[in-house]
Amino acid sequence: MAQNTPAPAAAFATTDATDPYLWLEDVQSERVDAWVAEKNQHSLGTLQSDPRYEGLYQQALDILQSRDRIPGVSIQRDGSLENFWQDAEHVRGIWRRTSMDSYNTANPQWETILDFDALAAAEGANWVYKGATCLAPEGRYCLISLSDGGKDAVTIREFDKVTKQFVEGGINLPESKSGVSWIDKDTLLISYAYDESSLTTSGYARTVRILKRGQTLDQAVQVFEGETTDMSVSGYTLRDADGVVKATFVQRMRDFYSSDKYILNADNSVTQVPMPAKGGINALVAGKLVISTDEDWTAPSGQTFKTGDIFAYDLDAWLADKSVQAELVLSPGEREAVEGISATRNRLVVALYENVRGSIYVYDPADWSRTRANLPENVTVGIGSTSSQNDQFFASVSGYLTPSSLYFGDAATGQMALSKSLPPKFDATGKIVEQHQAVSKDGTLVPYFVVRSENAPMDGSNPTLLYGYGGFQSSLLPSYSGPMGKLWLERGGVYVIANTRGGGEFGPRWHQAALQENRQRAHEDFQAVALDLIARGITSQPHLGIMGGSQGGLFMGAMLTQRPDLINAAVIQVPLFDMLRFHKLLAGASWMGEYGNPDIAEERAWIAEYSPYQRLSADAPYPEVFIHTSTKDDRVHPGHARKAAARLEELGHQVLFYENTDGGHAAGANLRESARRLALEYTYLTRRLIDTPQSTEAQGN
């Protein structure tokens, strides 16, 4: 751990009896609400009274509400394109469609399918759209997921895209963290947590049922039941390009990364099938079932596959005999990672990254030969919508200084053409992107990107924001952020992204190197990047700030409590913080596969070594931090952020705390709230990193 900040001598919050802030884990109560209101008043008063706040807010809002964005689309069976869109007039968003010909014009003509602002107003509800599942092959009837204020839990209602109305007397499932899949128009496969008896300890469903139209939930026939200690169970149908159901699967998630897979038989019994516990089905293309593995795995045929491999079976042959030979599709190299897999009618489309730079390859299932799509290099690429009727697909391209663009092409040939591109949202003149490597404590080379002015002085004076996440195999890939560029880069800031272990930048092994007892490696990677930035003269402690959310919020807490001597600001977003109780709060139990189980002594010991809440100290040189969360976050409990702020204040440290009463885990119930969050963050960073220490003190920080 850090040499500067020993853990507090007295055991704090190692048991419920020694945690004075357990009451802040009540999502809402009179006492909690009053505490939140007081903290919000102080923090908003401090930051919104800064003369720069309003300008930053307006700039962020203008970018977020701009119509000058590429509308991401999904290709429908009839060739039309659908899109979900938010702007100044539609802060909750609209679901709409257009034709391919119209989309390819400068000003497409859109037809509204469903207006969520109008729906919320008509029903007096704070609806946030969470997606739709439409019945193949026609796609007319859809199950719409609606969240109250942005929570993960949703209400599901049946909608008719032809009449543009919710189906009268149709399917209407109450709020739950649920999963639903169509079997046919009158039959659903549901994993629904509708009462305490049907929940796992993670708060997700532990049963899969078949629900017939007109039945109540308790009349649905149960086809599978998992254990309470499982993360979740779910079911889904596997359909071919024509929408025909080829098999129905049940998946039992034992933890976040390991699952058992079953096929649902005609008599509603299930049969477990041999697949990697860490890995699963990615696509069905031209009769081939494509599977990835995140562990070394031996197939029933005796074939062995390495972590990260992609392989395929002839589906009909595999359904008849699970010991048939598989075909190797792709075996990524040491510094390669598969970031996306999708299928057109006749081709497999793979986003493959090498040293955190993206490309797209299309594979022919006949022999798995591949062709590289003609896309720009040294950027992030993403697979967009693919067509089940032909080999058309979209691909997105962006970089830190490269505004987003959309390409359209033919997977059969790999030929792509620019469809749409955006003008810049900020002035990138004179800005450059560099990639460096830091040496972590154990000698591992950790890549990171630096976005800066080409003439930035290398004397340690640059205000620098270091961003990290470092978990759940989530890769931080080059991407264009208009708000970050406008509110930070344009004003002289440097932006740095650390590609630490725990992420997926180099595939499953890069992630697994920082799992559970090895979590500290990721923290050391992040610290190594900070040290390297300082060593290179890019920045120095008075000008270095850090930012991260969720798992990244835990990352920030670890940096704060282990190496506060390196930083002068920390934006800690919707964080995990009390890691001795994370598994008891909301969806926390589902993450024990990532962190370990605090109820097991050996695992609790390694978690306690870095859990930020318990390590906070009165004597450590913490900068004033900015912590924010959301009351409606039903994934990471707001109690983590509240308890962190309360403990810091108790120990005599300065802290700004803000809690949005809507918005869910992504804090994005509407665009104005998103703009406010951004303006608060960059006002805080300006005060801490750009202002001189004298002017910062004058502002009361």
XYZ file of C-alpha atoms in Angstrom:
701
model
C 0.000 0.000 0.000
C 1.082 3.648 -0.021
C 3.998 4.610 2.124
C 2.430 7.941 3.095
C -0.909 6.937 4.550
C -1.045 4.092 7.041
C -4.475 2.720 7.818
C -6.112 4.269 10.907
C -5.028 2.586 14.124
C -8.574 2.270 15.451
C -10.800 -0.187 13.631
C -13.504 1.922 12.020
C -16.626 0.450 10.401
C -15.246 -3.074 10.413
C -18.555 -4.152 11.974
C -22.026 -2.659 11.963
C -21.506 -1.633 15.586
C -18.445 0.452 14.697
C -20.053 2.232 11.732
C -21.821 5.402 12.922
C -23.202 6.135 9.456
C -25.255 3.019 8.718
C -28.349 5.210 8.829
C -27.174 6.842 5.592
C -27.842 3.518 3.861
C -31.582 4.184 4.111
C -32.352 5.168 0.544
C -34.821 7.743 1.800
C -35.989 8.762 5.246
C -36.720 12.060 6.934
C -33.277 12.100 8.513
C -31.471 11.081 5.306
C -33.429 13.537 3.170
C -32.549 16.379 5.531
C -28.855 15.406 5.460
C -28.839 15.257 1.650
C -30.629 18.605 1.366
C -28.089 20.250 3.662
C -25.120 18.890 1.709
C -26.680 19.801 -1.617
C -27.342 23.337 -0.447
C -23.722 23.783 0.590
C -22.188 22.201 -2.530
C -24.514 23.827 -5.052
C -24.111 27.136 -3.268
C -20.333 26.838 -3.473
C -20.034 25.703 -7.075
C -23.001 27.422 -8.710
C -21.996 30.761 -7.191
C -18.648 30.526 -8.973
C -18.786 33.049 -11.816
C -17.656 30.393 -14.296
C -20.357 27.857 -13.497
C -23.132 29.355 -15.609
C -20.978 29.548 -18.717
C -19.835 25.960 -18.299
C -23.415 24.828 -17.744
C -24.654 26.573 -20.878
C -21.811 25.182 -22.985
C -22.507 21.660 -21.742
C -26.240 22.040 -22.311
C -25.745 23.395 -25.817
C -23.624 20.358 -26.723
C -25.955 17.829 -25.097
C -29.056 19.354 -26.664
C -27.470 19.927 -30.039
C -29.306 18.437 -32.975
C -25.920 18.265 -34.610
C -25.427 14.647 -33.604
C -25.382 11.426 -35.546
C -28.614 9.562 -34.892
C -27.638 5.993 -34.142
C -30.007 3.638 -35.934
C -31.069 0.011 -35.950
C -31.814 -1.666 -39.270
C -35.290 -3.187 -39.356
C -36.439 -6.212 -41.309
C -38.290 -4.034 -43.848
C -35.164 -1.920 -44.389
C -36.363 1.052 -42.360
C -34.191 2.572 -39.635
C -35.193 3.302 -36.043
C -33.630 5.658 -33.529
C -34.014 6.901 -29.954
C -33.360 10.656 -29.775
C -33.034 13.304 -27.076
C -32.654 17.050 -27.536
C -33.836 20.352 -26.056
C -37.457 19.675 -27.010
C -37.320 15.999 -26.137
C -35.337 15.765 -22.922
C -36.749 12.289 -22.177
C -36.546 11.309 -25.802
C -38.540 10.059 -28.752
C -38.521 6.719 -30.529
C -38.730 7.350 -34.264
C -38.083 5.839 -37.713
C -37.093 6.833 -41.228
C -36.169 5.204 -44.531
C -32.624 4.412 -45.612
C -32.900 6.903 -48.472
C -34.104 9.652 -46.178
C -31.444 8.853 -43.588
C -28.738 9.343 -46.191
C -29.852 12.921 -46.791
C -28.670 15.930 -44.804
C -32.069 16.314 -43.129
C -33.852 12.984 -42.721
C -37.609 13.004 -42.288
C -38.527 11.184 -39.099
C -41.806 9.621 -38.079
C -42.402 9.509 -34.322
C -43.285 6.095 -32.922
C -43.480 7.063 -29.235
C -42.820 10.384 -27.464
C -41.602 9.715 -23.914
C -41.932 13.338 -22.805
C -45.569 13.296 -23.855
C -46.079 9.919 -22.183
C -44.576 11.127 -18.905
C -46.701 14.268 -18.979
C -49.890 12.357 -19.775
C -49.325 9.823 -17.016
C -47.782 12.174 -14.473
C -44.764 9.871 -14.234
C -41.000 10.397 -14.362
C -40.496 7.862 -17.136
C -37.014 7.125 -18.464
C -36.840 4.888 -21.547
C -34.756 1.739 -21.006
C -35.208 -0.057 -24.320
C -37.605 -2.251 -26.292
C -37.748 -5.940 -27.198
C -39.695 -6.527 -30.384
C -41.183 -9.813 -31.610
C -39.347 -11.226 -34.627
C -39.630 -11.464 -37.470
C -42.166 -8.669 -38.118
C -41.120 -6.508 -35.141
C -44.602 -5.007 -34.776
C -45.226 -5.831 -31.121
C -42.670 -4.621 -28.625
C -42.138 -4.828 -24.891
C -41.190 -1.341 -23.731
C -39.088 -0.986 -20.560
C -39.862 2.145 -18.562
C -37.900 3.213 -15.493
C -39.167 5.485 -12.749
C -36.511 8.187 -12.607
C -33.728 6.131 -14.155
C -33.580 3.097 -11.855
C -32.428 -0.276 -13.191
C -35.808 -1.713 -12.197
C -38.356 -1.283 -14.982
C -42.035 -1.604 -15.761
C -42.658 -3.540 -19.006
C -45.624 -2.738 -21.268
C -46.677 -4.074 -24.662
C -46.671 -1.577 -27.524
C -47.918 -1.800 -31.120
C -45.631 0.042 -33.548
C -48.295 0.075 -36.262
C -51.018 1.749 -34.211
C -48.406 3.584 -32.104
C -50.351 2.735 -28.974
C -49.855 0.573 -25.932
C -51.877 -2.584 -26.480
C -55.153 -2.370 -24.594
C -55.306 -5.288 -22.204
C -51.850 -6.311 -23.381
C -48.816 -7.427 -21.434
C -48.108 -5.170 -18.466
C -45.511 -6.342 -15.964
C -44.884 -4.479 -12.701
C -41.588 -2.862 -11.711
C -38.708 -5.279 -11.285
C -35.114 -5.927 -12.297
C -36.333 -8.322 -14.930
C -35.656 -10.005 -18.221
C -38.218 -10.824 -20.896
C -37.912 -12.686 -24.193
C -40.616 -13.431 -26.766
C -41.264 -17.063 -27.641
C -44.263 -16.202 -29.782
C -46.961 -13.522 -29.782
C -48.802 -15.069 -26.858
C -45.882 -16.563 -24.940
C -43.047 -14.973 -23.013
C -39.996 -16.358 -21.289
C -39.571 -14.221 -18.181
C -37.084 -13.932 -15.359
C -39.063 -11.769 -13.034
C -38.248 -10.812 -9.452
C -41.746 -9.913 -8.346
C -41.461 -10.666 -4.626
C -38.774 -11.404 -2.042
C -39.048 -15.163 -2.526
C -38.113 -14.847 -6.198
C -35.002 -12.704 -5.598
C -31.355 -13.611 -5.391
C -29.210 -11.896 -2.792
C -28.086 -9.596 -5.623
C -31.657 -8.402 -6.107
C -32.249 -10.123 -9.445
C -34.620 -12.888 -10.498
C -33.785 -16.482 -9.600
C -36.569 -18.202 -11.546
C -37.409 -18.490 -15.236
C -41.059 -18.914 -16.156
C -43.234 -19.230 -19.230
C -46.006 -16.647 -19.187
C -48.997 -17.006 -21.499
C -50.972 -13.968 -22.551
C -53.745 -13.309 -20.058
C -52.002 -15.071 -17.186
C -50.943 -13.358 -14.001
C -47.318 -13.703 -12.916
C -48.177 -16.304 -10.276
C -49.867 -18.416 -12.975
C -46.712 -18.548 -15.122
C -45.166 -22.012 -15.356
C -41.769 -22.207 -13.694
C -39.159 -23.974 -15.837
C -36.015 -23.211 -13.844
C -35.060 -22.118 -10.351
C -31.595 -21.013 -9.301
C -30.122 -20.645 -5.841
C -30.626 -17.567 -3.709
C -26.844 -17.123 -3.724
C -26.715 -17.001 -7.539
C -26.377 -13.603 -9.158
C -29.370 -14.110 -11.461
C -31.083 -16.431 -13.924
C -32.515 -15.555 -17.315
C -33.878 -17.073 -20.488
C -33.743 -16.145 -24.150
C -34.578 -17.488 -27.572
C -31.941 -18.004 -30.241
C -33.330 -17.046 -33.659
C -31.931 -17.342 -37.140
C -31.815 -14.520 -39.672
C -35.446 -15.195 -40.604
C -36.617 -14.876 -37.016
C -37.226 -18.610 -36.553
C -36.529 -19.908 -33.048
C -33.748 -22.494 -33.261
C -33.280 -23.082 -29.528
C -34.322 -21.615 -26.205
C -31.687 -21.182 -23.523
C -31.687 -20.655 -19.788
C -28.624 -19.108 -18.210
C -27.789 -19.395 -14.532
C -25.293 -16.732 -13.491
C -23.446 -18.162 -10.504
C -21.532 -14.897 -10.224
C -20.786 -11.918 -12.449
C -18.517 -13.955 -14.740
C -19.484 -17.615 -14.412
C -22.664 -19.213 -15.657
C -24.268 -22.559 -16.444
C -26.170 -22.833 -19.716
C -29.227 -25.012 -20.356
C -31.487 -25.758 -23.296
C -35.228 -25.663 -22.683
C -36.835 -28.867 -23.982
C -40.284 -29.274 -25.512
C -41.673 -30.639 -22.229
C -40.380 -27.553 -20.341
C -37.545 -29.501 -18.735
C -33.990 -28.203 -19.123
C -30.739 -29.927 -20.092
C -27.369 -28.439 -19.230
C -25.102 -27.984 -22.245
C -21.286 -27.928 -22.338
C -20.006 -24.375 -22.753
C -17.316 -22.345 -21.022
C -18.521 -21.120 -17.632
C -16.769 -17.852 -18.405
C -17.999 -17.079 -21.884
C -21.027 -17.860 -23.991
C -22.948 -17.449 -27.219
C -22.142 -14.393 -29.322
C -24.031 -14.928 -32.567
C -25.776 -17.309 -34.931
C -24.673 -16.805 -38.526
C -25.264 -19.018 -41.563
C -26.155 -21.921 -39.277
C -22.988 -21.535 -37.154
C -23.228 -20.978 -33.408
C -20.428 -18.592 -32.416
C -19.070 -18.891 -28.853
C -16.369 -16.996 -26.937
C -14.420 -18.193 -23.927
C -12.900 -16.058 -21.175
C -11.072 -19.056 -19.718
C -8.988 -21.952 -20.988
C -11.582 -24.588 -21.907
C -11.657 -28.164 -23.145
C -14.616 -29.075 -25.318
C -16.352 -32.491 -25.162
C -14.569 -33.273 -28.432
C -11.233 -32.966 -26.611
C -10.355 -29.713 -28.384
C -8.754 -27.051 -26.185
C -9.375 -23.330 -26.492
C -7.416 -20.524 -24.868
C -8.757 -17.567 -22.918
C -10.082 -15.056 -25.446
C -10.633 -17.532 -28.293
C -13.696 -17.416 -30.524
C -14.953 -20.713 -31.966
C -18.078 -22.048 -33.672
C -20.248 -25.133 -34.063
C -22.592 -26.141 -36.832
C -25.759 -25.534 -34.824
C -27.837 -28.464 -36.102
C -24.955 -30.896 -35.619
C -24.248 -29.534 -32.135
C -27.899 -29.779 -31.076
C -27.834 -33.435 -32.071
C -24.417 -34.242 -30.580
C -22.587 -31.914 -28.157
C -19.290 -33.707 -28.783
C -19.003 -32.612 -32.421
C -15.864 -30.798 -33.514
C -15.752 -27.015 -33.197
C -14.118 -24.620 -35.652
C -11.637 -21.986 -34.448
C -12.688 -18.539 -35.662
C -10.125 -16.291 -33.979
C -7.370 -16.509 -31.346
C -6.357 -12.965 -30.304
C -2.703 -12.123 -29.669
C -1.255 -10.938 -26.371
C -1.925 -7.235 -27.038
C -5.192 -7.829 -28.927
C -8.747 -7.885 -27.650
C -12.145 -8.598 -29.171
C -14.410 -5.673 -28.269
C -17.524 -6.605 -30.210
C -19.125 -9.421 -32.207
C -22.237 -9.242 -34.353
C -23.661 -10.941 -37.419
C -25.246 -9.969 -40.699
C -27.165 -12.575 -42.642
C -24.046 -14.250 -44.031
C -21.026 -12.819 -42.229
C -19.593 -12.472 -38.727
C -18.474 -8.934 -37.880
C -15.746 -8.534 -35.234
C -14.306 -5.372 -33.665
C -10.677 -6.294 -32.918
C -8.304 -3.989 -31.051
C -4.517 -4.025 -31.076
C -2.784 -1.951 -28.415
C -6.085 -0.116 -27.745
C -6.571 0.844 -31.403
C -9.529 -0.513 -33.301
C -10.331 -2.288 -36.543
C -13.228 -4.313 -37.924
C -12.862 -7.682 -39.631
C -15.598 -9.627 -41.395
C -15.409 -13.426 -41.335
C -16.875 -15.864 -43.857
C -18.471 -18.790 -41.939
C -17.690 -21.129 -44.835
C -14.001 -21.261 -43.871
C -13.598 -18.360 -41.376
C -11.371 -16.448 -43.750
C -11.438 -12.759 -42.972
C -11.352 -9.364 -44.664
C -10.444 -6.105 -42.954
C -13.011 -3.355 -43.424
C -11.612 -0.220 -45.032
C -11.990 2.106 -42.040
C -9.646 4.770 -40.644
C -6.819 3.519 -38.443
C -5.679 4.509 -34.931
C -9.232 5.200 -33.773
C -12.011 3.508 -31.873
C -14.399 1.509 -34.013
C -17.721 0.085 -32.967
C -20.121 -2.279 -34.664
C -23.439 -0.599 -35.211
C -26.661 -2.164 -36.381
C -26.482 -5.172 -38.706
C -29.082 -6.448 -41.139
C -30.574 -9.923 -40.917
C -31.819 -9.682 -44.496
C -28.500 -8.968 -46.208
C -24.924 -8.123 -45.265
C -25.370 -4.423 -44.662
C -24.076 -2.965 -41.415
C -23.070 0.297 -39.792
C -19.827 1.020 -37.968
C -18.927 3.985 -35.805
C -15.522 5.668 -35.749
C -14.210 8.226 -33.262
C -11.112 9.365 -31.422
C -10.189 11.826 -28.720
C -9.816 14.588 -31.323
C -11.810 12.897 -34.102
C -15.527 13.727 -34.058
C -17.810 10.757 -34.380
C -18.545 9.443 -37.841
C -20.729 6.634 -39.128
C -19.808 4.286 -41.946
C -22.145 2.044 -43.916
C -21.072 -0.947 -45.870
C -21.218 -4.536 -47.011
C -19.808 -7.244 -44.760
C -19.477 -9.596 -47.720
C -16.749 -7.385 -49.208
C -15.570 -5.337 -46.223
C -16.111 -2.182 -48.252
C -17.328 0.768 -46.189
C -18.355 4.296 -47.138
C -18.769 7.346 -44.945
C -22.451 7.853 -44.172
C -22.442 10.725 -41.699
C -19.885 12.714 -39.762
C -20.109 15.420 -37.157
C -18.480 18.822 -37.087
C -16.226 19.360 -34.068
C -17.766 20.374 -30.744
C -14.585 22.042 -29.582
C -11.503 23.649 -31.094
C -8.847 20.949 -31.422
C -6.366 23.200 -33.204
C -2.896 22.465 -31.916
C -4.078 19.478 -29.839
C -2.331 16.103 -30.044
C -2.896 12.559 -28.756
C 0.036 10.586 -27.375
C 0.243 7.052 -26.029
C 2.749 6.325 -23.271
C 3.437 3.427 -20.945
C 3.952 3.517 -17.194
C 5.725 0.807 -15.235
C 3.522 -0.573 -12.467
C 4.861 -1.802 -9.133
C 5.235 -5.392 -10.384
C 6.883 -4.309 -13.642
C 3.804 -4.541 -15.878
C 3.679 -1.959 -18.671
C 0.453 0.019 -18.428
C -0.561 2.059 -21.502
C -2.232 5.419 -21.217
C -3.334 8.175 -23.577
C -2.557 11.886 -23.150
C -4.612 14.529 -24.954
C -2.932 17.934 -24.760
C -1.810 21.054 -26.600
C 1.263 20.314 -28.666
C 3.033 23.299 -27.116
C 2.065 22.489 -23.514
C 5.090 23.198 -21.310
C 6.702 20.124 -19.771
C 7.350 21.910 -16.485
C 4.623 20.338 -14.363
C 2.260 23.283 -14.710
C -0.489 21.763 -16.870
C -3.881 21.251 -15.202
C -4.411 17.547 -15.825
C -7.423 15.289 -15.391
C -6.612 11.576 -15.073
C -9.549 9.250 -15.735
C -9.747 5.580 -14.788
C -12.127 2.671 -14.329
C -10.157 -0.563 -14.037
C -12.739 -3.277 -13.630
C -15.341 -5.653 -15.070
C -13.353 -6.112 -18.297
C -14.580 -2.699 -19.443
C -12.151 -1.080 -21.882
C -11.468 2.656 -21.990
C -11.145 3.208 -25.731
C -10.422 6.466 -27.572
C -13.664 8.394 -27.898
C -14.815 11.893 -28.691
C -16.363 13.900 -25.866
C -17.670 17.310 -26.826
C -18.273 18.415 -23.209
C -14.816 17.321 -22.043
C -13.165 19.033 -24.997
C -15.122 22.246 -24.604
C -15.066 22.479 -20.827
C -11.517 21.220 -20.288
C -9.215 20.888 -23.320
C -10.190 24.243 -24.819
C -9.398 25.920 -21.517
C -5.864 24.566 -21.382
C -6.487 21.313 -19.585
C -4.793 17.992 -20.286
C -6.907 14.823 -20.374
C -5.370 11.430 -19.570
C -6.953 7.969 -19.781
C -5.334 5.070 -17.951
C -5.762 1.603 -19.508
C -5.110 -0.302 -16.286
C -5.500 -3.974 -15.542
C -9.032 -4.852 -14.552
C -10.223 -3.469 -17.880
C -10.533 -5.431 -21.095
C -8.074 -3.543 -23.292
C -5.976 -6.688 -23.817
C -8.710 -9.247 -23.415
C -9.861 -11.430 -20.511
C -6.368 -12.004 -19.105
C -5.833 -8.246 -18.642
C -9.033 -8.172 -16.635
C -8.399 -11.326 -14.664
C -4.931 -10.128 -13.611
C -6.649 -7.684 -11.224
C -9.522 -9.823 -9.959
C -10.305 -10.421 -6.288
C -7.083 -10.891 -4.285
C -5.177 -9.084 -7.069
C -7.378 -5.961 -7.097
C -4.539 -3.862 -5.697
C -2.623 -4.343 -8.956
C -5.148 -2.129 -10.736
C -4.772 0.562 -8.073
C -1.002 0.385 -8.448
C -1.361 0.676 -12.235
C -3.355 3.891 -11.802
C -0.815 5.263 -9.338
C 1.980 4.375 -11.760
C 0.318 6.465 -14.486
C 0.063 9.431 -12.109
C 3.729 9.064 -11.183
C 4.715 8.811 -14.853
C 2.784 11.978 -15.710
C 4.656 13.828 -12.997
C 8.013 12.328 -13.999
C 7.496 13.443 -17.601
C 6.718 16.994 -16.467
C 3.242 16.857 -17.954
C 1.799 17.866 -14.590
C 2.529 17.983 -10.869
C 0.597 17.369 -7.675
C -0.962 20.869 -7.402
C -2.352 20.491 -10.925
C -3.302 16.793 -11.044
C -6.900 15.690 -10.531
C -8.581 12.311 -10.927
C -12.056 11.256 -12.017
C -13.994 7.991 -12.141
C -17.438 6.566 -11.511
C -18.987 3.401 -10.092
C -16.080 0.900 -10.042
C -14.076 3.945 -11.113
C -15.335 5.684 -7.975
C -13.735 2.895 -5.963
C -10.587 3.537 -8.005
C -10.684 7.185 -6.942
C -11.208 6.208 -3.324
C -8.177 3.913 -3.455
C -6.011 6.674 -4.928
C -7.308 9.139 -2.348
C -6.532 6.883 0.606
C -3.267 5.407 -0.737
C -1.548 8.257 -2.613
C -3.218 11.581 -1.746
C 0.252 13.148 -2.046
C -0.040 12.821 -5.844
C -3.319 14.707 -6.401
C -5.055 18.012 -5.718
C -8.594 17.077 -6.828
C -10.827 14.011 -7.033
C -14.216 13.734 -8.747
C -15.762 10.601 -7.251
C -18.888 9.647 -9.205
C -21.599 7.230 -7.931
C -18.877 5.285 -6.156
C -18.370 2.025 -4.399
C -16.602 2.974 -1.151
C -17.457 0.709 1.776
C -16.151 -2.547 0.387
C -16.804 -4.492 3.582
C -20.546 -4.001 3.021
C -20.817 -3.659 -0.757
C -22.333 -7.140 -1.051
C -25.213 -6.191 1.277
C -26.341 -3.137 -0.677
C -28.627 -3.342 -3.733
C -26.918 -5.207 -6.598
C -23.637 -5.482 -4.693
C -23.769 -9.235 -4.155
C -23.568 -9.674 -7.932
C -20.038 -8.231 -7.912
C -18.433 -10.746 -5.574
C -16.986 -12.415 -8.668
C -15.015 -9.199 -9.203
C -14.004 -8.345 -5.646
C -14.522 -11.401 -3.439
C -16.887 -12.114 -0.538
C -16.392 -10.005 2.605
C -18.143 -12.714 4.652
C -15.234 -15.102 3.998
C -12.334 -14.240 6.314
C -9.563 -14.711 3.753
C -11.340 -12.623 1.149
C -12.409 -9.988 3.659
C -8.747 -9.541 4.568
C -7.661 -8.600 1.058
C -10.692 -6.356 0.550
C -10.027 -4.573 3.863
C -6.518 -3.740 2.653
C -7.905 -1.244 0.137
C -11.542 -0.484 1.140
C -11.502 3.340 1.073
C -14.183 3.927 3.706
C -12.271 2.122 6.440
C -8.919 3.672 5.444
C -9.941 7.325 5.634
C -7.640 9.101 8.078
C -7.624 12.446 9.882
C -3.904 12.931 9.253
C -3.747 12.244 5.515
C -3.229 15.197 3.118
C -6.494 14.792 1.217
C -7.514 17.555 -1.162
C -11.079 18.782 -1.037
C -13.019 16.154 -2.997
C -16.237 16.315 -4.991
C -18.483 13.277 -4.497
C -21.806 12.865 -6.261
C -24.452 10.172 -6.456
C -28.153 9.652 -7.175
C -31.026 8.756 -4.874
C -32.571 6.697 -7.677
C -29.413 4.662 -8.281
C -30.567 1.097 -7.629
C -27.290 -0.446 -8.780
C -24.583 1.208 -6.655
C -26.217 2.253 -3.391
C -26.049 6.011 -2.696
C -25.060 5.086 0.850
C -21.484 4.531 -0.352
C -21.095 8.154 -1.410
C -22.981 9.548 1.582
C -20.918 7.604 4.106
C -17.691 8.658 2.406
C -18.668 12.322 2.633
C -19.834 12.037 6.242
C -16.650 10.288 7.362
C -14.405 12.776 5.567
C -16.178 15.669 7.259
C -15.981 13.967 10.639
C -12.208 13.659 10.198
C -11.929 17.374 9.448
C -11.540 17.260 5.672
C -13.298 19.482 3.180
C -15.766 17.756 0.892
C -18.363 18.794 -1.651
C -21.257 16.322 -1.900
C -24.129 16.428 -4.364
C -26.979 13.949 -4.706
C -29.275 14.064 -7.684
C -32.714 12.885 -6.616
C -33.342 11.331 -10.062
C -31.254 9.885 -12.829
C -30.314 6.359 -11.766
C -26.787 4.986 -11.971
C -25.926 6.952 -15.114
C -27.339 10.168 -13.596
C -29.007 10.963 -16.909
C -32.748 11.197 -16.387
C -32.696 14.287 -18.586
C -30.218 16.420 -20.453
C -30.433 19.451 -18.161
C -29.438 17.367 -15.156
C -26.566 15.895 -17.165
C -25.414 19.410 -18.075
C -25.610 20.480 -14.441
C -23.474 17.533 -13.351
C -20.840 18.332 -15.977
C -20.779 22.023 -15.042
C -20.417 21.186 -11.358
C -17.536 18.825 -12.086
C -15.590 21.203 -14.301
C -16.218 24.197 -12.042
C -14.747 22.172 -9.204
C -11.767 21.085 -11.338
C -11.165 24.650 -12.456
C -11.031 25.835 -8.861
C -8.688 23.061 -7.802
C -6.329 22.680 -10.754
C -6.389 25.829 -12.902
C -6.694 28.523 -10.263
C -3.566 29.358 -8.333
C -3.511 28.240 -4.675
C -4.008 31.854 -3.626
C -7.156 32.371 -5.665
C -8.471 28.963 -4.599
C -8.119 29.957 -0.954
C -9.822 33.238 -1.702
C -12.826 31.328 -3.030
C -13.178 29.447 0.249
C -11.959 26.027 -0.877
